[in-house]
Amino acid sequence: MAETSLPELVGEDKATPCPSILELEELLRAGKSSCSRVDEVWPNLFIGDAATANNRFELWKLGITHVLNAAHGGLYCQGGPDFYGSSVSYLGVPAHDLPDFDISAYFSSAADFIHRALNTPGAKVLVHCVVGVSRSATLVLAYLMLHQRLSLRQAVITVRQHRWVFPNRGFLHQLCRLDQQLRGAGQS
């Protein structure tokens, strides 16, 4: 993937209100209409599915050094230090892909994990859930907002240029709240 730049998006007015859920869903429908098992959505940051995460050879080919599993737990995706060994740093988030699940409780820890990894020379991060569309995308969007200072609108447009993602409505509401909090903090 070529180095991602944010041409006209960077100049977006901080006073622009958070898009409505319907506007976000329209943005999510635009852009790339399909995805592979894994796609690079930001330099050295990948979103993928459980099949990719469970394929150590594929991870090695991609150069993945860090895995954030947004569907950690017995019902969803296995993983962890026992599976990956010492070659991959791991963070498991036991998120359920349900609109009433509070994924925002994991925004900071997930974003910090991604940020620390991407600041390590040669590191590549895979964020995955079962399909790589809702939970993992939500955590990547939160990272882009918290550490790359993108608005929610900018983050969605950026990710959608590289992968089809569609967080559930509950997650979109939580991302909107984060967007409003970050904009409020930026105005003071």
Coordinates of N, CA and C in Angstrom, one line a residue:
M1 N 0.8 -1.2 0.0 CA 0.0 0.0 0.0 C 0.9 1.2 0.0
A2 N 0.5 2.2 -0.8 CA 1.3 3.4 -0.9 C 1.0 4.2 0.4
E3 N 1.9 5.1 0.8 CA 1.7 5.9 2.0 C 0.4 6.6 1.9
T4 N -0.5 6.5 2.9 CA -1.8 7.2 2.9 C -1.6 8.6 3.2
S5 N -2.2 9.4 2.4 CA -2.2 10.9 2.7 C -3.7 11.3 2.8
L6 N -3.8 12.4 3.5 CA -5.2 12.9 3.7 C -5.3 14.3 3.1
P7 N -5.5 14.3 1.8 CA -5.5 15.6 1.0 C -6.4 16.6 1.6
E8 N -7.5 16.8 1.1 CA -8.5 17.8 1.5 C -9.2 17.5 2.8
L9 N -9.1 16.2 3.3 CA -9.7 15.8 4.5 C -9.2 16.5 5.7
V10 N -7.9 16.8 5.7 CA -7.2 17.3 6.9 C -7.8 18.7 7.2
G11 N -8.2 19.4 6.3 CA -8.7 20.8 6.5 C -10.1 20.8 7.0
E12 N -10.7 19.7 7.2 CA -12.1 19.7 7.6 C -12.3 20.5 8.9
D13 N -13.4 21.3 8.9 CA -13.7 22.2 10.0 C -14.0 21.4 11.2
K14 N -13.3 21.7 12.3 CA -13.6 21.1 13.6 C -15.1 21.3 14.1
A15 N -15.7 22.4 13.6 CA -17.0 22.7 14.0 C -18.1 21.9 13.3
T16 N -17.7 21.1 12.3 CA -18.6 20.3 11.6 C -19.2 19.3 12.5
P17 N -20.5 19.2 12.6 CA -21.1 18.2 13.6 C -20.9 16.8 13.1
C18 N -20.9 15.9 14.1 CA -20.8 14.5 13.8 C -21.9 14.1 12.8
P19 N -21.6 13.4 11.8 CA -22.6 12.9 10.9 C -23.7 12.1 11.6
S20 N -24.9 12.1 11.1 CA -26.0 11.3 11.6 C -25.6 9.8 11.3
I21 N -26.3 8.9 12.0 CA -26.1 7.5 11.7 C -26.5 7.2 10.2
L22 N -27.5 7.8 9.7 CA -27.9 7.6 8.3 C -26.8 8.1 7.4
E23 N -26.2 9.3 7.7 CA -25.1 9.8 6.9 C -23.9 8.9 6.9
L24 N -23.6 8.4 8.1 CA -22.5 7.5 8.3 C -22.7 6.2 7.4
E25 N -23.9 5.7 7.5 CA -24.2 4.5 6.7 C -24.1 4.7 5.2
E26 N -24.5 5.9 4.8 CA -24.2 6.3 3.4 C -22.8 6.3 3.0
L27 N -22.0 6.9 3.9 CA -20.5 6.9 3.7 C -19.9 5.5 3.7
L28 N -20.5 4.6 4.5 CA -20.0 3.3 4.6 C -20.4 2.5 3.3
R29 N -21.5 2.9 2.7 CA -21.9 2.2 1.5 C -21.1 2.6 0.3
A30 N -20.5 3.8 0.4 CA -19.6 4.4 -0.7 C -18.3 3.7 -0.7
G31 N -17.4 3.9 -1.7 CA -16.1 3.4 -1.6 C -16.0 2.0 -2.1
K32 N -15.0 1.3 -1.6 CA -14.7 -0.1 -2.0 C -15.9 -1.0 -1.6
S33 N -16.4 -1.7 -2.6 CA -17.6 -2.5 -2.4 C -17.3 -4.0 -2.0
S34 N -16.1 -4.3 -1.8 CA -15.8 -5.7 -1.4 C -14.5 -5.6 -0.6
C35 N -14.2 -6.8 0.0 CA -13.0 -6.9 0.7 C -12.4 -8.3 0.6
S36 N -11.1 -8.4 0.8 CA -10.5 -9.7 0.8 C -10.5 -10.2 2.3
R37 N -9.8 -11.2 2.6 CA -9.7 -11.7 4.0 C -9.0 -10.7 4.8
V38 N -8.1 -10.0 4.2 CA -7.3 -9.0 5.0 C -6.9 -7.8 4.0
D39 N -7.1 -6.6 4.5 CA -6.7 -5.4 3.7 C -6.0 -4.4 4.6
E40 N -5.0 -3.8 4.0 CA -4.2 -2.7 4.6 C -5.1 -1.4 4.5
V41 N -5.5 -0.8 5.6 CA -6.3 0.3 5.6 C -5.6 1.6 6.0
W42 N -4.4 1.5 6.5 CA -3.6 2.6 7.0 C -2.2 2.0 6.9
P43 N -1.1 2.8 6.7 CA 0.2 2.2 6.6 C 0.5 1.2 7.8
N44 N 0.7 0.0 7.4 CA 1.1 -1.1 8.4 C -0.1 -1.5 9.3
L45 N -1.3 -1.1 9.0 CA -2.4 -1.5 9.8 C -3.5 -2.2 8.9
F46 N -3.8 -3.4 9.3 CA -4.6 -4.3 8.5 C -5.9 -4.6 9.3
I47 N -7.0 -4.7 8.5 CA -8.2 -5.3 9.1 C -8.5 -6.6 8.4
G48 N -8.8 -7.7 9.1 CA -9.0 -9.0 8.5 C -10.0 -9.8 9.3
D49 N -10.1 -11.0 8.9 CA -11.1 -12.0 9.5 C -10.4 -13.0 10.3
A50 N -11.2 -13.8 11.0 CA -10.6 -14.9 11.9 C -9.8 -15.9 11.1
A51 N -10.2 -16.2 9.9 CA -9.4 -17.2 9.1 C -8.0 -16.7 8.9
T52 N -7.8 -15.5 8.6 CA -6.5 -14.9 8.4 C -5.7 -15.0 9.7
A53 N -6.4 -14.5 10.8 CA -5.7 -14.5 12.1 C -5.3 -15.9 12.6
N54 N -6.0 -16.9 12.2 CA -5.7 -18.3 12.6 C -4.8 -19.0 11.7
N55 N -4.2 -18.3 10.7 CA -3.3 -18.8 9.7 C -1.9 -18.2 10.0
R56 N -1.1 -18.9 10.8 CA 0.2 -18.3 11.2 C 1.1 -18.1 9.9
F57 N 1.0 -19.0 8.9 CA 1.8 -18.8 7.7 C 1.4 -17.5 7.0
E58 N 0.1 -17.3 6.9 CA -0.3 -16.0 6.2 C 0.1 -14.8 7.0
L59 N 0.0 -14.8 8.3 CA 0.5 -13.7 9.1 C 2.0 -13.5 8.9
W60 N 2.8 -14.6 8.8 CA 4.2 -14.5 8.6 C 4.5 -13.8 7.2
K61 N 3.7 -14.3 6.2 CA 3.9 -13.7 4.8 C 3.6 -12.2 4.8
L62 N 2.6 -11.8 5.6 CA 2.2 -10.4 5.7 C 3.2 -9.6 6.6
G63 N 3.9 -10.2 7.4 CA 4.9 -9.6 8.3 C 4.2 -9.0 9.5
I64 N 3.0 -9.7 9.9 CA 2.3 -9.2 11.1 C 3.1 -9.5 12.3
T65 N 3.2 -8.5 13.2 CA 3.9 -8.6 14.4 C 3.0 -8.4 15.6
H66 N 1.8 -7.8 15.4 CA 0.9 -7.6 16.5 C -0.5 -8.0 16.0
V67 N -1.3 -8.6 16.9 CA -2.7 -9.0 16.6 C -3.6 -8.4 17.6
L68 N -4.6 -7.7 17.2 CA -5.7 -7.3 18.1 C -6.9 -8.1 17.7
N69 N -7.4 -8.9 18.6 CA -8.5 -9.8 18.3 C -9.8 -9.1 18.9
A70 N -10.6 -8.6 18.1 CA -11.8 -7.9 18.6 C -13.0 -8.8 18.9
A71 N -12.7 -10.1 18.8 CA -13.7 -11.1 19.1 C -13.1 -12.2 19.9
H72 N -12.3 -11.8 20.9 CA -11.6 -12.8 21.8 C -12.6 -13.5 22.6
G73 N -12.4 -14.8 22.8 CA -13.3 -15.6 23.6 C -13.6 -16.9 23.0
G74 N -14.1 -17.8 23.8 CA -14.5 -19.2 23.4 C -15.5 -19.3 22.3
L75 N -16.5 -18.4 22.3 CA -17.5 -18.5 21.2 C -17.0 -18.0 19.9
Y76 N -16.0 -17.2 19.9 CA -15.6 -16.5 18.6 C -14.2 -17.0 18.1
C77 N -13.2 -16.2 18.4 CA -11.9 -16.5 17.8 C -10.9 -16.9 18.9
Q78 N -10.2 -17.9 18.7 CA -9.1 -18.3 19.6 C -8.0 -17.3 19.3
G79 N -6.9 -17.5 20.0 CA -5.8 -16.7 19.8 C -5.1 -16.5 21.1
G80 N -4.2 -15.6 21.2 CA -3.5 -15.3 22.4 C -2.0 -15.8 22.4
P81 N -1.3 -15.6 23.4 CA 0.1 -15.9 23.5 C 0.4 -17.4 23.2
D82 N -0.5 -18.3 23.7 CA -0.3 -19.7 23.5 C -0.4 -20.1 22.0
F83 N -1.3 -19.4 21.2 CA -1.4 -19.7 19.8 C -0.3 -19.1 19.0
Y84 N 0.0 -17.8 19.3 CA 1.0 -17.1 18.5 C 2.4 -17.2 18.9
G85 N 2.6 -17.6 20.2 CA 4.0 -17.7 20.7 C 4.6 -16.4 20.9
S86 N 5.9 -16.3 20.9 CA 6.6 -15.0 21.2 C 6.8 -14.2 20.0
S87 N 6.4 -14.7 18.8 CA 6.7 -13.9 17.6 C 5.6 -12.8 17.3
V88 N 4.5 -12.9 18.0 CA 3.4 -11.9 17.8 C 2.9 -11.4 19.1
S89 N 2.8 -10.1 19.2 CA 2.2 -9.5 20.4 C 0.7 -9.5 20.2
Y90 N 0.0 -9.8 21.3 CA -1.5 -10.0 21.2 C -2.3 -9.2 22.2
L91 N -3.4 -8.7 21.8 CA -4.4 -8.1 22.7 C -5.7 -8.7 22.3
G92 N -6.5 -9.2 23.3 CA -7.8 -9.8 23.0 C -8.9 -8.9 23.6
V93 N -9.9 -8.5 22.8 CA -11.0 -7.8 23.3 C -12.2 -8.6 23.2
P94 N -12.9 -9.0 24.3 CA -14.0 -9.9 24.2 C -15.3 -9.2 23.8
A95 N -15.4 -8.6 22.6 CA -16.5 -7.8 22.1 C -17.5 -8.7 21.4
H96 N -18.8 -8.4 21.7 CA -19.9 -9.1 21.0 C -20.4 -8.1 19.9
D97 N -20.7 -8.6 18.7 CA -21.2 -7.7 17.6 C -22.7 -7.5 17.8
L98 N -23.1 -6.8 18.9 CA -24.5 -6.5 19.2 C -24.6 -5.0 19.4
P99 N -25.6 -4.4 18.9 CA -25.7 -2.9 19.0 C -25.7 -2.4 20.5
D100 N -26.1 -3.2 21.5 CA -26.1 -2.8 22.8 C -24.8 -3.1 23.6
F101 N -23.8 -3.7 22.9 CA -22.5 -4.0 23.5 C -21.7 -2.7 23.6
D102 N -21.1 -2.4 24.8 CA -20.3 -1.2 25.0 C -18.9 -1.5 24.6
I103 N -18.6 -1.3 23.3 CA -17.3 -1.5 22.7 C -16.4 -0.3 23.1
S104 N -17.1 0.8 23.4 CA -16.3 2.1 23.7 C -15.4 1.9 24.9
A105 N -15.7 0.9 25.8 CA -14.9 0.6 27.0 C -13.5 0.1 26.5
Y106 N -13.4 -0.3 25.3 CA -12.1 -0.8 24.8 C -11.4 0.2 23.8
F107 N -12.0 1.3 23.5 CA -11.4 2.3 22.6 C -10.0 2.6 23.0
S108 N -9.8 3.1 24.2 CA -8.5 3.6 24.6 C -7.4 2.5 24.6
S109 N -7.7 1.3 25.2 CA -6.7 0.3 25.3 C -6.4 -0.3 23.9
A110 N -7.4 -0.4 23.0 CA -7.1 -0.9 21.7 C -6.3 0.1 20.9
A111 N -6.7 1.4 21.0 CA -6.0 2.4 20.2 C -4.6 2.5 20.7
D112 N -4.4 2.4 22.0 CA -3.0 2.5 22.5 C -2.2 1.3 22.1
F113 N -2.7 0.1 22.1 CA -2.0 -1.0 21.6 C -1.6 -0.9 20.1
I114 N -2.5 -0.4 19.3 CA -2.2 -0.2 17.9 C -1.1 0.9 17.7
H115 N -1.3 2.0 18.5 CA -0.4 3.1 18.4 C 1.1 2.7 18.8
R116 N 1.2 2.0 19.9 CA 2.5 1.6 20.4 C 3.1 0.6 19.3
A117 N 2.3 -0.2 18.8 CA 2.8 -1.2 17.7 C 3.3 -0.4 16.5
L118 N 2.5 0.5 16.0 CA 2.9 1.2 14.8 C 4.1 2.2 15.0
N119 N 4.4 2.5 16.2 CA 5.6 3.3 16.5 C 6.8 2.4 16.7
T120 N 6.7 1.1 16.6 CA 7.8 0.2 16.6 C 8.3 -0.1 15.2
P121 N 9.6 0.2 14.9 CA 10.1 0.0 13.6 C 9.8 -1.4 13.1
G122 N 9.3 -1.5 11.8 CA 9.0 -2.8 11.2 C 7.8 -3.5 11.6
A123 N 7.0 -2.9 12.5 CA 5.8 -3.6 13.0 C 4.6 -3.4 12.1
K124 N 3.8 -4.5 12.0 CA 2.6 -4.5 11.3 C 1.5 -5.0 12.2
V125 N 0.3 -4.4 12.1 CA -0.8 -4.8 13.1 C -2.0 -5.4 12.3
L126 N -2.5 -6.5 12.7 CA -3.7 -7.0 12.2 C -4.8 -6.8 13.3
V127 N -5.9 -6.2 12.9 CA -7.0 -6.1 13.8 C -8.1 -6.9 13.2
H128 N -8.6 -7.9 13.9 CA -9.6 -8.8 13.3 C -10.7 -9.1 14.2
C129 N -11.8 -9.6 13.7 CA -12.9 -10.1 14.4 C -13.3 -11.4 13.7
V130 N -14.5 -11.7 13.5 CA -14.9 -13.0 12.8 C -14.8 -12.7 11.3
V131 N -15.5 -11.7 10.9 CA -15.5 -11.4 9.4 C -14.7 -10.2 9.0
G132 N -14.3 -9.3 10.0 CA -13.5 -8.1 9.7 C -14.3 -7.0 9.1
V133 N -15.5 -6.8 9.6 CA -16.4 -5.8 9.1 C -16.9 -4.8 10.2
S134 N -17.2 -5.3 11.4 CA -17.9 -4.5 12.4 C -17.0 -4.2 13.6
R135 N -16.7 -5.2 14.4 CA -16.0 -5.0 15.6 C -14.6 -4.4 15.3
S136 N -13.9 -5.1 14.5 CA -12.5 -4.7 14.1 C -12.5 -3.4 13.5
A137 N -13.4 -3.1 12.6 CA -13.4 -1.8 12.0 C -13.7 -0.7 13.0
T138 N -14.6 -1.0 13.9 CA -14.9 0.0 15.0 C -13.6 0.4 15.8
L139 N -12.8 -0.6 16.1 CA -11.6 -0.3 16.9 C -10.6 0.4 16.1
V140 N -10.5 0.1 14.8 CA -9.6 0.8 13.9 C -10.0 2.3 13.7
L141 N -11.3 2.5 13.6 CA -11.8 3.9 13.4 C -11.5 4.7 14.7
A142 N -11.7 4.0 15.9 CA -11.4 4.7 17.1 C -9.9 5.1 17.2
Y143 N -9.1 4.2 16.8 CA -7.6 4.5 16.8 C -7.3 5.7 15.9
L144 N -7.9 5.7 14.7 CA -7.6 6.8 13.8 C -8.1 8.1 14.4
M145 N -9.2 8.1 15.1 CA -9.7 9.3 15.8 C -8.9 9.7 16.9
L146 N -8.5 8.8 17.8 CA -7.8 9.1 19.0 C -6.3 9.4 18.8
H147 N -5.6 8.7 17.9 CA -4.2 8.9 17.7 C -3.8 9.6 16.4
Q148 N -4.6 9.5 15.4 CA -4.3 10.2 14.1 C -5.1 11.5 14.0
R149 N -5.9 11.8 15.0 CA -6.7 13.0 15.1 C -7.6 13.2 13.9
L150 N -8.2 12.1 13.3 CA -9.1 12.2 12.3 C -10.5 12.3 12.9
S151 N -11.4 13.1 12.2 CA -12.8 13.1 12.6 C -13.4 11.7 12.3
L152 N -14.5 11.4 12.8 CA -15.2 10.1 12.4 C -15.4 10.1 10.9
R153 N -15.9 11.2 10.3 CA -16.1 11.2 8.9 C -14.8 10.9 8.1
Q154 N -13.7 11.6 8.5 CA -12.4 11.3 7.9 C -12.0 9.9 8.0
A155 N -12.1 9.3 9.2 CA -11.7 8.0 9.5 C -12.5 7.0 8.6
V156 N -13.8 7.2 8.5 CA -14.6 6.3 7.7 C -14.2 6.3 6.3
I157 N -14.0 7.5 5.7 CA -13.6 7.7 4.3 C -12.3 7.0 4.1
T158 N -11.4 7.2 5.0 CA -10.0 6.7 4.9 C -10.1 5.1 4.8
V159 N -10.7 4.5 5.8 CA -10.8 3.1 5.8 C -11.6 2.5 4.6
R160 N -12.7 3.2 4.2 CA -13.5 2.7 3.1 C -12.8 2.8 1.8
Q161 N -11.7 3.5 1.7 CA -10.9 3.6 0.4 C -10.2 2.2 0.2
H162 N -10.1 1.4 1.3 CA -9.3 0.2 1.2 C -10.1 -1.1 1.6
R163 N -11.2 -0.9 2.3 CA -11.9 -2.1 2.7 C -13.4 -1.8 2.9
W164 N -14.2 -2.8 2.6 CA -15.7 -2.6 2.9 C -15.8 -3.0 4.4
V165 N -16.3 -2.0 5.1 CA -16.6 -2.2 6.5 C -18.0 -1.7 6.8
F166 N -18.6 -2.2 7.9 CA -19.9 -1.7 8.2 C -20.2 -2.0 9.7
P167 N -19.7 -1.1 10.6 CA -20.0 -1.3 12.1 C -21.5 -1.3 12.3
N168 N -22.0 -2.0 13.3 CA -23.4 -2.0 13.6 C -23.8 -0.6 14.2
R169 N -25.1 -0.4 14.2 CA -25.6 1.0 14.6 C -25.2 1.4 16.0
G170 N -25.2 0.4 16.9 CA -24.8 0.7 18.3 C -23.3 1.2 18.3
F171 N -22.5 0.5 17.5 CA -21.1 0.9 17.5 C -20.9 2.3 16.8
L172 N -21.7 2.6 15.8 CA -21.7 3.9 15.2 C -22.1 5.0 16.1
H173 N -23.1 4.7 17.0 CA -23.5 5.7 18.0 C -22.3 6.0 19.0
Q174 N -21.6 4.9 19.4 CA -20.5 5.0 20.3 C -19.4 5.8 19.6
L175 N -19.1 5.6 18.3 CA -18.1 6.3 17.6 C -18.5 7.8 17.5
C176 N -19.8 8.1 17.3 CA -20.3 9.5 17.3 C -20.0 10.2 18.6
R177 N -20.3 9.5 19.7 CA -20.0 10.0 21.0 C -18.5 10.4 21.2
L178 N -17.7 9.4 20.7 CA -16.2 9.7 20.8 C -15.9 10.9 20.0
D179 N -16.4 11.0 18.8 CA -16.2 12.1 17.9 C -16.6 13.4 18.6
Q180 N -17.7 13.4 19.2 CA -18.2 14.7 19.9 C -17.3 15.0 21.1
Q181 N -16.8 14.0 21.8 CA -15.9 14.2 22.9 C -14.6 14.8 22.5
L182 N -14.1 14.2 21.4 CA -12.8 14.7 20.9 C -12.9 16.1 20.3
R183 N -14.0 16.4 19.6 CA -14.1 17.7 19.1 C -14.3 18.8 20.2
G184 N -15.1 18.4 21.2 CA -15.3 19.3 22.4 C -14.0 19.6 23.1
A185 N -13.1 18.5 23.2 CA -11.8 18.7 23.8 C -10.9 19.6 23.0
G186 N -11.0 19.5 21.7 CA -10.2 20.2 20.7 C -10.6 21.7 20.7
Q187 N -11.8 22.0 21.1 CA -12.3 23.4 21.0 C -11.9 24.2 22.2
S188 N -11.5 23.6 23.3 CA -11.3 24.3 24.5 C -9.9 24.8 24.6

